[in-house]
C-alpha cells in the first residue's frame, strides 16, 4: 500500500526528529558516564594516597576583576594557537609551605567530548613584586596566575567558553574550580 505524499513527508520528518532526539540524548549519556568514571577514579585514587600526606592544601577563588579569566587566539608558525589565562586569589590551608606544580584545563567539545590541556601556575612572591615558583606560606593568601597554550585542532572557541580548572600542588592534589567562563579579549565588556 502506497502512502499519500503528505503522509510520507510527515513520516520522514518524524523519523528525523527521532534521530535528532537520540543524538542530543547521547551527549547527555556520555557526559553522565564520564562524570561517573571521574568520580570512581577519584575514589580509588584517594585509597592509594600515601598516609600522612594532605589531600587539600589550597583554596583558590577567581579574582574579582573583569579580566581575571580570558583567552586569545595567536599563531605558532602557520598554525593557530590558543592562549588561556586565569588569575586567582589562593590561600594555603595546610600547616606548611605549599608549592604549585601546574594546572589542568578541561573543556568540552561538541557537548560531550572532553579535552584536557596542561599548563603552568605562577605564584606571586609575598615579599617581592615577582612571580614564579614561590611557596605559599601557611594561612597566607597570594595571587596565582595559570596559563595554557595549545594548538587549535578544531573550531575556534566562541566569545566565551566554559571550562573546569585544577591547580596542582606538590603532593599531586588537584584542586578543581568548576564552571569557569573565559572571555575573548575583544569581548571583555560584552
GROMACS .gro file of C-alpha atoms in nm, residues 61-63 65 67-71 83-90 103 105 120-122 143-148 165 167 177 180-182:
model
   34
   61UNK     CA    1   3.895   3.186   4.420
   62UNK     CA    2   3.872   3.372   4.091
   63UNK     CA    3   3.988   3.732   4.123
   65UNK     CA    4   3.842   4.197   3.812
   67UNK     CA    5   3.977   4.036   3.302
   68UNK     CA    6   4.053   3.761   3.555
   69UNK     CA    7   3.962   3.487   3.303
   70UNK     CA    8   4.046   3.543   2.938
   71UNK     CA    9   4.156   3.376   2.616
   83UNK     CA   10   4.623   3.117   2.499
   84UNK     CA   11   4.403   3.084   2.809
   85UNK     CA   12   4.484   3.274   3.131
   86UNK     CA   13   4.322   3.283   3.476
   87UNK     CA   14   4.401   3.489   3.786
   88UNK     CA   15   4.310   3.353   4.131
   89UNK     CA   16   4.345   3.453   4.494
   90UNK     CA   17   4.491   3.142   4.654
  103UNK     CA   18   4.739   2.336   3.627
  105UNK     CA   19   4.218   2.296   3.192
  120UNK     CA   20   5.168   2.641   3.429
  121UNK     CA   21   5.094   2.806   3.763
  122UNK     CA   22   5.287   3.116   3.864
  143UNK     CA   23   4.786   3.577   4.361
  144UNK     CA   24   4.826   3.280   4.129
  145UNK     CA   25   4.816   3.308   3.751
  146UNK     CA   26   4.759   2.995   3.546
  147UNK     CA   27   4.837   2.989   3.176
  148UNK     CA   28   4.769   2.742   2.897
  165UNK     CA   29   4.034   2.417   3.601
  167UNK     CA   30   4.553   2.380   4.030
  177UNK     CA   31   3.735   2.504   4.024
  180UNK     CA   32   3.462   2.900   3.490
  181UNK     CA   33   3.374   3.126   3.196
  182UNK     CA   34   3.669   3.254   2.992
   0.00000   0.00000   0.00000
